Short mmCIF file of C-alpha atoms in Angstrom, two decimals:
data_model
loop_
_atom_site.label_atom_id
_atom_site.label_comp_id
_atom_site.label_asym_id
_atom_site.label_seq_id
_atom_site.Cartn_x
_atom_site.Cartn_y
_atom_site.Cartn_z
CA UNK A 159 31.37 17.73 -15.18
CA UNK A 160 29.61 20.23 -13.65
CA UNK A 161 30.73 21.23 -9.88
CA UNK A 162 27.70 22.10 -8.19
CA UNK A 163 26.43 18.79 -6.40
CA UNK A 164 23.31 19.41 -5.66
CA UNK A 165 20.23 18.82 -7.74
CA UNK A 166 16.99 20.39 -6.88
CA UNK A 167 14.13 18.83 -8.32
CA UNK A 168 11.25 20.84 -7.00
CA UNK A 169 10.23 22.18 -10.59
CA UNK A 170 10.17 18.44 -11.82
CA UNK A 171 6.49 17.79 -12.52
CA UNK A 172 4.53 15.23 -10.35
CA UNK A 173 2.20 14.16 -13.07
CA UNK A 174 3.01 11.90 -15.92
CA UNK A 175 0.64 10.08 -18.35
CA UNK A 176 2.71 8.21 -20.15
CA UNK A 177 5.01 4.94 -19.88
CA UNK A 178 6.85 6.61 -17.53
CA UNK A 179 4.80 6.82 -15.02
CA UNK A 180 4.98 3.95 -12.55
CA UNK A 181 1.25 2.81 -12.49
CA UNK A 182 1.24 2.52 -16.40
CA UNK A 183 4.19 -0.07 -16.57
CA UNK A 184 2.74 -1.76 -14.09
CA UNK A 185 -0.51 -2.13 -15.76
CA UNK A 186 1.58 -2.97 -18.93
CA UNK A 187 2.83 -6.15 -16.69
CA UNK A 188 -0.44 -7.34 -15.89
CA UNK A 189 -1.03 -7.87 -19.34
CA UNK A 190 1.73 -9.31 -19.27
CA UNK A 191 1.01 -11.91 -17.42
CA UNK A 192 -2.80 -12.39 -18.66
CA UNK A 193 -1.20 -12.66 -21.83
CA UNK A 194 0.97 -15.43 -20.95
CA UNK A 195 -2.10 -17.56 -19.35
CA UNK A 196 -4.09 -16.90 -22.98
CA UNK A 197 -1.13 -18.00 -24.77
CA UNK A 198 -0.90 -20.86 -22.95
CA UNK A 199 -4.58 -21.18 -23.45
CA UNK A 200 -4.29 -21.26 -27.14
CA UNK A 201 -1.37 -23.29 -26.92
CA UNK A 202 -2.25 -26.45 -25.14
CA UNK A 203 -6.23 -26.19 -26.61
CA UNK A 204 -4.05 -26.60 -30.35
CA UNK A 205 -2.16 -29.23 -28.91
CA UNK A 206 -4.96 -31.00 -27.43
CA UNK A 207 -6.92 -30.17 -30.96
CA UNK A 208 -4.67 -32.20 -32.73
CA UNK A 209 -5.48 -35.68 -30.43
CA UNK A 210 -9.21 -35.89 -31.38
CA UNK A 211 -9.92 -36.79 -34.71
CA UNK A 212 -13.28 -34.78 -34.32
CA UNK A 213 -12.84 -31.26 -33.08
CA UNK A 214 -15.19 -30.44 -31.55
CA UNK A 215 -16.12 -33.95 -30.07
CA UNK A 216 -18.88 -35.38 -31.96
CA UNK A 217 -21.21 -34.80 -29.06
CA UNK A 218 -21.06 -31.26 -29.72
CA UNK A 219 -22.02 -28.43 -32.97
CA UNK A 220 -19.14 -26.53 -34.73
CA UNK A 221 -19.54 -23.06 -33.75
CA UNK A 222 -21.52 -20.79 -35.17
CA UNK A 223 -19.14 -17.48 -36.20
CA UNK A 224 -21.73 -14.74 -37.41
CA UNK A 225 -22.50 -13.49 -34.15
CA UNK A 226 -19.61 -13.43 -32.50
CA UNK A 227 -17.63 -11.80 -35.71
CA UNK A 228 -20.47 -8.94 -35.12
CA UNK A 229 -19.13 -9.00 -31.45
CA UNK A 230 -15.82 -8.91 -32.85
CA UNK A 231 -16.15 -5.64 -34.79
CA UNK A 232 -17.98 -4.19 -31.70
CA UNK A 233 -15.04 -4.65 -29.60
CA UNK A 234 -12.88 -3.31 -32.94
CA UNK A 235 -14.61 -0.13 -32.65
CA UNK A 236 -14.59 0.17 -29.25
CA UNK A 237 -11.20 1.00 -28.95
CA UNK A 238 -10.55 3.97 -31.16
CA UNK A 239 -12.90 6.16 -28.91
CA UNK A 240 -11.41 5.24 -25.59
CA UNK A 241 -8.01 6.80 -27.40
CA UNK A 242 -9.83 9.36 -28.44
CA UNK A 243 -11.07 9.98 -24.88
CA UNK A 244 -7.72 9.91 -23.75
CA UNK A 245 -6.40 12.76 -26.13
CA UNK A 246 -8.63 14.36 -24.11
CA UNK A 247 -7.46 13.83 -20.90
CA UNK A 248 -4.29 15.03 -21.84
CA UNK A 249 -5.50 18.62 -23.52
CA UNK A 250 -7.58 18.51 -21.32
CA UNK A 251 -10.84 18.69 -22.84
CA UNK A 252 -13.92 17.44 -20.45
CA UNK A 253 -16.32 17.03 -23.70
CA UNK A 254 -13.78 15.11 -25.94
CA UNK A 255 -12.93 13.44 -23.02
CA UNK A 256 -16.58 12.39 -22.18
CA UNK A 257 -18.19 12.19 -25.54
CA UNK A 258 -14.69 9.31 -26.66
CA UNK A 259 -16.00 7.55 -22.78
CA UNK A 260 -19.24 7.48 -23.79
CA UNK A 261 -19.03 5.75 -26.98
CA UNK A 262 -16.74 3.63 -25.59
CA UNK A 263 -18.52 2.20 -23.02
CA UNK A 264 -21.61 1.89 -25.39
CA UNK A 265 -19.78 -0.46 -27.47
CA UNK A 266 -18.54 -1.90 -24.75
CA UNK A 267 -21.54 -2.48 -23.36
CA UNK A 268 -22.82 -3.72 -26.84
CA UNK A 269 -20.35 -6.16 -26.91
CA UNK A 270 -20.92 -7.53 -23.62
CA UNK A 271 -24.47 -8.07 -24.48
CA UNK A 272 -23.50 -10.12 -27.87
CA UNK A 273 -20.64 -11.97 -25.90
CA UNK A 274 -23.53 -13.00 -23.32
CA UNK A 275 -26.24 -14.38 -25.91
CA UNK A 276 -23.34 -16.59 -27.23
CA UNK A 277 -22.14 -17.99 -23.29
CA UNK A 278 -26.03 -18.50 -23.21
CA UNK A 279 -26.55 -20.23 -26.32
CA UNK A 280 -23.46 -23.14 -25.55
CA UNK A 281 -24.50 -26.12 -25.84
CA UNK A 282 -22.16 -28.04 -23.22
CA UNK A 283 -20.72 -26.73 -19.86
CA UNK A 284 -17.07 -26.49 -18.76
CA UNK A 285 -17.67 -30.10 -17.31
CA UNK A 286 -18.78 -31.84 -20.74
CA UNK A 287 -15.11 -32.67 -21.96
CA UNK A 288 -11.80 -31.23 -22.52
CA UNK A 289 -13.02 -28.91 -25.42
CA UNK A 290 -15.99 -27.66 -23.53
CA UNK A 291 -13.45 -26.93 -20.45
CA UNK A 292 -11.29 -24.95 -23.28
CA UNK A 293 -14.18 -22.52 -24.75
CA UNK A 294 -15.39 -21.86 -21.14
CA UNK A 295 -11.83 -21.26 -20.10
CA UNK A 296 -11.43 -18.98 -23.17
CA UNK A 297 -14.12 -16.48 -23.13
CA UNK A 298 -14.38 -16.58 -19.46
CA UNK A 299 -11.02 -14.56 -18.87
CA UNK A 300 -11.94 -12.80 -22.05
CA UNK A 301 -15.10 -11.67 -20.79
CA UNK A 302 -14.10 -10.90 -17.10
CA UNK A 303 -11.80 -8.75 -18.19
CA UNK A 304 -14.42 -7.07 -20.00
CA UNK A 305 -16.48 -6.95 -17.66
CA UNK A 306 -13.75 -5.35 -15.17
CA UNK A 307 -12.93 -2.72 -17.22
CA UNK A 308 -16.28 -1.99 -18.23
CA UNK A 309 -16.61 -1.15 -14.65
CA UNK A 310 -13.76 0.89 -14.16
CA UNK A 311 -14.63 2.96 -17.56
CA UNK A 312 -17.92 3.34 -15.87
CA UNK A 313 -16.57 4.95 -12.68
CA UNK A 314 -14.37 6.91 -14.69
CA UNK A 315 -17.36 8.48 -16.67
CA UNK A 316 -18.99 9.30 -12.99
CA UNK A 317 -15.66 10.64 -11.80
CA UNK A 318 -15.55 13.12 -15.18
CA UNK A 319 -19.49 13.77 -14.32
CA UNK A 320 -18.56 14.65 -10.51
CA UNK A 321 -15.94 17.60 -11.63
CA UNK A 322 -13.21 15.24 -9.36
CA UNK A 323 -10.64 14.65 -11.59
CA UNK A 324 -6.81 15.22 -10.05
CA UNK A 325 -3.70 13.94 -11.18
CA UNK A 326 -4.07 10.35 -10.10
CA UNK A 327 -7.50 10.16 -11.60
CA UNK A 328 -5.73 11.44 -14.84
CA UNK A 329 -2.89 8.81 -15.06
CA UNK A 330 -6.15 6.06 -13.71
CA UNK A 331 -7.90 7.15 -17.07
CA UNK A 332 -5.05 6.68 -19.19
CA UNK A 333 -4.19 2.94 -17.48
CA UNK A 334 -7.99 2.28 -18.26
CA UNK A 335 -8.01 3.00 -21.73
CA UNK A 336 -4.24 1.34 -21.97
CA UNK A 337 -6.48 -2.31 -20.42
CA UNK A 338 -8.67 -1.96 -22.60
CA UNK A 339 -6.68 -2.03 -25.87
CA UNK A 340 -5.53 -5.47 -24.20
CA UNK A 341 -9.15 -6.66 -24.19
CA UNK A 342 -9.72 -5.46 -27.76
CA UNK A 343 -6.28 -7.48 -28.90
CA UNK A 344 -6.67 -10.68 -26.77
CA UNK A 345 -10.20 -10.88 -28.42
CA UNK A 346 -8.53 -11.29 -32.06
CA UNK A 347 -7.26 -14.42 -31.02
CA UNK A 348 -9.67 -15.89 -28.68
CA UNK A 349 -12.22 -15.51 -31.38
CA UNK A 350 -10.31 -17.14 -34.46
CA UNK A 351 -9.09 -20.04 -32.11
CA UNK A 352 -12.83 -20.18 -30.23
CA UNK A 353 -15.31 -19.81 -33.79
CA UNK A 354 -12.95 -19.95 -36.74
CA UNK A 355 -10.06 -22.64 -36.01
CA UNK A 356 -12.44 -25.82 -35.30
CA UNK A 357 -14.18 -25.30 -38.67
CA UNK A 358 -11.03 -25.09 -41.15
CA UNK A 359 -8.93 -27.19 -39.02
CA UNK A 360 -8.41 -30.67 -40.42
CA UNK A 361 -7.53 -33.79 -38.54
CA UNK A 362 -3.94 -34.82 -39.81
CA UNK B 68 33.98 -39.44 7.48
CA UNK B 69 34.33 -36.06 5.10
CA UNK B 70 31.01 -34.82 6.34
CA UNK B 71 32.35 -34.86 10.05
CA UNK B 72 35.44 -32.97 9.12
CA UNK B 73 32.90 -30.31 7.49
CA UNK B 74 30.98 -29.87 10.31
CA UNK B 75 34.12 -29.45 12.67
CA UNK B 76 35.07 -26.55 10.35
CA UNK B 77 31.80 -25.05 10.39
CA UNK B 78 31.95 -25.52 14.38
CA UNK B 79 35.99 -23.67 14.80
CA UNK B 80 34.50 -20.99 12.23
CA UNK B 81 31.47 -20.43 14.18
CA UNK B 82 33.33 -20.51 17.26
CA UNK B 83 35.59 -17.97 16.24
CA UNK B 84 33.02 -15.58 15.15
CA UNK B 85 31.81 -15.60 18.93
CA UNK B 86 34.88 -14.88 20.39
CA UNK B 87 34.83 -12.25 18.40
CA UNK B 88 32.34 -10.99 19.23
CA UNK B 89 32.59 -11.48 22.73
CA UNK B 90 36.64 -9.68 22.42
CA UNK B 91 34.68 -6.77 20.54
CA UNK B 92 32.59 -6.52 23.87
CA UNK B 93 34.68 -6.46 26.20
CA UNK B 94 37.15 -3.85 24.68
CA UNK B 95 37.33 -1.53 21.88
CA UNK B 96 35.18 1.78 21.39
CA UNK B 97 32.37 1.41 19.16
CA UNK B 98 32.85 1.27 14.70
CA UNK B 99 32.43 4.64 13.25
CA UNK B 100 29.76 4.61 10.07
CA UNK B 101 32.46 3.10 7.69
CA UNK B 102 35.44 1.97 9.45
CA UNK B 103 37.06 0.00 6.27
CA UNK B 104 36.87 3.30 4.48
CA UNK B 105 34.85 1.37 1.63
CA UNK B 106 33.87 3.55 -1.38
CA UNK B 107 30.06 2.69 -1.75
CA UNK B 108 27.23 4.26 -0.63
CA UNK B 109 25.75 1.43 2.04
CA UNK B 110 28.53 2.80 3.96
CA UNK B 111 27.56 6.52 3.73
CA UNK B 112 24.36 6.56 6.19
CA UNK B 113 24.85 7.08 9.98
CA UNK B 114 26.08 3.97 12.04
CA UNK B 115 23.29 2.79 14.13
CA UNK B 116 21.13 3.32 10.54
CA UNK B 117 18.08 5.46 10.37
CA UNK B 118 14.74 4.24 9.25
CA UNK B 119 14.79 6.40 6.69
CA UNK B 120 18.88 5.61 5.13
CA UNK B 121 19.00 9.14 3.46
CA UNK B 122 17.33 12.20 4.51
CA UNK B 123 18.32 13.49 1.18
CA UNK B 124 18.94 11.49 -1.47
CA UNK B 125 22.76 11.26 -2.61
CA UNK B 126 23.69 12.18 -6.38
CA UNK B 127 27.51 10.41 -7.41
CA UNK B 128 29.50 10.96 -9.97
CA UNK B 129 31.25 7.51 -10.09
CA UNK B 130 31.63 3.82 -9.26
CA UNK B 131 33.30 5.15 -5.58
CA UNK B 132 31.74 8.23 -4.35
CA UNK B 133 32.83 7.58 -1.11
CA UNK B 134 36.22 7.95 -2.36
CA UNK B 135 35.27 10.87 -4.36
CA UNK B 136 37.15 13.99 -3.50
CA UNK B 137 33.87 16.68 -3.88
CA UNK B 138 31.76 14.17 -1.63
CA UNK B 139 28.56 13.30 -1.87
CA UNK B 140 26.03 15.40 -3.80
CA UNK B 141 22.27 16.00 -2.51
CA UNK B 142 18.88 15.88 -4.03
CA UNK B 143 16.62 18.34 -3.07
CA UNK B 144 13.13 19.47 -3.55
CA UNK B 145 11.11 16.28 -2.88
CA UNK B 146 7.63 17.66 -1.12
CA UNK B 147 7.86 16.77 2.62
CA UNK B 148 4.56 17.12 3.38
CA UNK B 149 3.15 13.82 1.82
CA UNK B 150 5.29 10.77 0.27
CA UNK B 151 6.61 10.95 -2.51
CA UNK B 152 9.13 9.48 -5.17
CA UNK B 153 11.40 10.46 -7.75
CA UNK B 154 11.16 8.74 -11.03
CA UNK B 155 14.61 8.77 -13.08
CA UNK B 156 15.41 7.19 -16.42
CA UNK B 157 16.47 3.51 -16.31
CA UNK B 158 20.28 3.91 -17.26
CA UNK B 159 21.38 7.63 -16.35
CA UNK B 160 19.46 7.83 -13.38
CA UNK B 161 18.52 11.02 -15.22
CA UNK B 162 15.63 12.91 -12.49
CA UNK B 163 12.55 12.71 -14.74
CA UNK B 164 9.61 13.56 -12.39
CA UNK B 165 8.20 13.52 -8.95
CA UNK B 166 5.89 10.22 -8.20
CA UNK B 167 3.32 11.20 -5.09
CA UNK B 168 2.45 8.24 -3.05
CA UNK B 169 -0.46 7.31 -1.51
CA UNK B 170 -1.03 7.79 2.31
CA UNK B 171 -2.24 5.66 5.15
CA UNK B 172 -5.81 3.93 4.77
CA UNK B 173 -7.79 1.52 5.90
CA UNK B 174 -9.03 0.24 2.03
CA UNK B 175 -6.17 -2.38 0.89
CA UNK B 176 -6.77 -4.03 4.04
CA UNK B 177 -10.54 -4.81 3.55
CA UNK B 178 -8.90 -5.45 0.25
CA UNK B 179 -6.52 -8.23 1.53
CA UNK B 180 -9.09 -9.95 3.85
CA UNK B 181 -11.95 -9.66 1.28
CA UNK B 182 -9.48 -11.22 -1.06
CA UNK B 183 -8.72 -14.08 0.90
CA UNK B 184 -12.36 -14.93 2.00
CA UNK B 185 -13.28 -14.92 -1.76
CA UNK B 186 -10.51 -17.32 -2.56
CA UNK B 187 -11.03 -19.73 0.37
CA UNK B 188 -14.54 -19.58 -0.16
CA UNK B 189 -14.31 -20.46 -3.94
CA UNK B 190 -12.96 -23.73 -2.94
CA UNK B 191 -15.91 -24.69 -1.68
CA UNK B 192 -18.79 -23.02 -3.74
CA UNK B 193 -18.11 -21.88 -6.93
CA UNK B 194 -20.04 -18.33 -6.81
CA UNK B 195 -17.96 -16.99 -3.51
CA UNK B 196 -15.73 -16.46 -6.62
CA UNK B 197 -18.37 -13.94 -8.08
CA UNK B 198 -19.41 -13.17 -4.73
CA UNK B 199 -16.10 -11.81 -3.31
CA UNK B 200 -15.25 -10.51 -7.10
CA UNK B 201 -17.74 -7.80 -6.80
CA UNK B 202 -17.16 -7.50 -2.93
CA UNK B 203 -13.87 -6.44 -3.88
CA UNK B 204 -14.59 -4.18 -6.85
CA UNK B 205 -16.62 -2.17 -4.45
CA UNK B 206 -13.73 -1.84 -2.19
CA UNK B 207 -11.05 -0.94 -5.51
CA UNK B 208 -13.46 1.98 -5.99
CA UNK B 209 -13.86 3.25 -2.78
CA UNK B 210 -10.11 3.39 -2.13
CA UNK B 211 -9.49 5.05 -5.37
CA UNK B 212 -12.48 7.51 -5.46
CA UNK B 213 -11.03 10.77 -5.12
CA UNK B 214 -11.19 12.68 -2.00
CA UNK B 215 -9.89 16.15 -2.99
CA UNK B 216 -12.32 18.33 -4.58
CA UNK B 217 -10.09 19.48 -7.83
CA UNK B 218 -10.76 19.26 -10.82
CA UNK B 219 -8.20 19.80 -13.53
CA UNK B 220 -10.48 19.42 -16.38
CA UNK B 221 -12.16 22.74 -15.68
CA UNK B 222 -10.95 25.96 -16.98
CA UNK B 223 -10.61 27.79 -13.78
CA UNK B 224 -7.89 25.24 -12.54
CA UNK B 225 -5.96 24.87 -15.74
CA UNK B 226 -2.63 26.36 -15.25
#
């Protein structure tokens, strides 16, 4: 054991971009818990699916699943720039940084506009009937979360533009990009149980 | 009938802490910082206790430092000019790096009381939920836009 007692850590760095960092396992428990509610989500909506010997309720058309598999593979490609983006952070690189942002929030923003045509087109509200309450439910958190880090992205791209990024803006970028690879996965599921599961789904 | 008996020896036990106390008062100097001579490190801070528990941070070596022969060990280096944190790994409480805190301002506040009107509101009518959704965004960004003018994306301030 060594003798001398005392441990200096003024050298220690005060920046850290990885899970380490407080901020970023906090963010990693948020999803956390949004991930829970969705699961619970998909849960109880496959529970309820198998009650109904029509899903969904006669009342109402199957979904169509063109348009939002084209939102799908939006949101898919969204994600590989924001990492991209984030590579660049780290370097640090302001054009890798803001070219990965960029694209990012194009997609995003691409997305967003598909996801929106389809909320339009529904032909029931979240007061029709318990399946109606479910695909509101659904891509409601889906999209608000899409919509909130949309806007953070965003600020982030004026921060990079304003020449203001510090250490905290740094490990802000990298919790960003880390939310938004849990909008890009929680939209796998939401869309096969939303658009794919009540058209191959048979009543047993 | 049990209950009763209970409640007497609650009453005697209570009783006997006051007198106690009250014997403690009335004679007896004041206890030193750790007067059983316990080995753990509640009982290493000054006796009244400062605010602030450590003004350095104490490094051990064992399961009873107090008891420990060398004493207690010191961290130092930990900027005094703003808060700050250390981070250490989970099981060695291995000194990993420093974690600056935020200071004083006024922004989670608004925060808080935006928060709650949007909530209460949205029991009522349905769009003080959007409302108070983007009256709050606004606030997340003005408490986290930066104030200090670096920039550690540009060359000149790359180390």
């Amino acid at each position: 054991m060594n003798d001398v007692r005392t441990i200096d850590v003024a050298k220690l760095p005060t920046l850290e971009l990885g899970p380490k960092a407080p901020i970023w396992l906090g963010q990693l428990l948020m999803m956390v818990i949004e991930g829970t509610i969705i699961a619970l989500l998909i849960a109880s909506y496959i529970y309820t699916r198998a009650t109904f010997l029509n899903w969904p309720p006669p009342n109402e058309e199957k979904p169509m699943w063109i348009q939002p598999t084209i939102g799908l593979v939006l949101l898919l490609l969204s994600a590989p720039p924001i990492w991209w983006s984030g590579k660049g952070i780290e370097e640090p690189n302001r054009r890798k940084a803001l070219i990965g942002l960029l694209l990012n929030l194009v997609l995003a923003a691409a997305f967003l506009i598909v996801r929106w045509i389809e909320l339009v087109r529904l032909d029931f509200k979240w007061t029709t009937d318990v399946y109606g309450s479910y695909v509101w439910s659904l891509l409601g958190l889906h999209t608000m979360h899409a919509i909130a880090d949309t806007c953070e992205s965003t600020m982030f791209l004026v921060i990079l533009l304003a020449r203001r990024v510090g250490e905290k803006q740094m490990q802000g970028f990298k919790v960003d990009a880390l939310y938004w690879y849990f909008v890009v996965l929680i939209g796998i599921p939401i869309w096969f149980v939303v658009y794919i599961y009540p058209l191959i789904s048979k009543w047993s | 009938m049990l209950s009763t008996i209970g409640a007497f020896i609650i009453g005697i036990g209570v009783l006997l802490y006051v007198m106690n106390a009250l014997q403690a008062m009335a004679s007896g100097g004041a206890a030193g910082a750790n007067p059983w001579q316990a080995p753990s490190l509640e009982w290493a801070t000054a006796s009244p206790l400062p605010n602030y528990n450590f003004a350095n941070l104490p490094v051990i070596a064992s399961h009873t430092p107090l008891w420990d022969e060398r004493g207690l060990g010191k961290v130092t280096g930990i900027d005094d000019t703003h808060r700050e944190v250390l981070v250490t790994s989970l099981l060695d409480a291995h000194p990993e790096h420093r974690y600056p805190l935020p200071g004083p301002t006024i922004w989670p506040f608004l925060l808080a009381v935006t928060t709650t009107f949007g909530f209460a509101g949205s029991v009522f009518n349905m769009w003080d939920a959007i409302r108070g959704g983007l009256a709050c965004a606004i606030l997340l960004i003005g408490w986290f836009w930066p104030r200090r003018e670096v920039d550690l994306l540009s060359p000149e301030t790359q180390l």
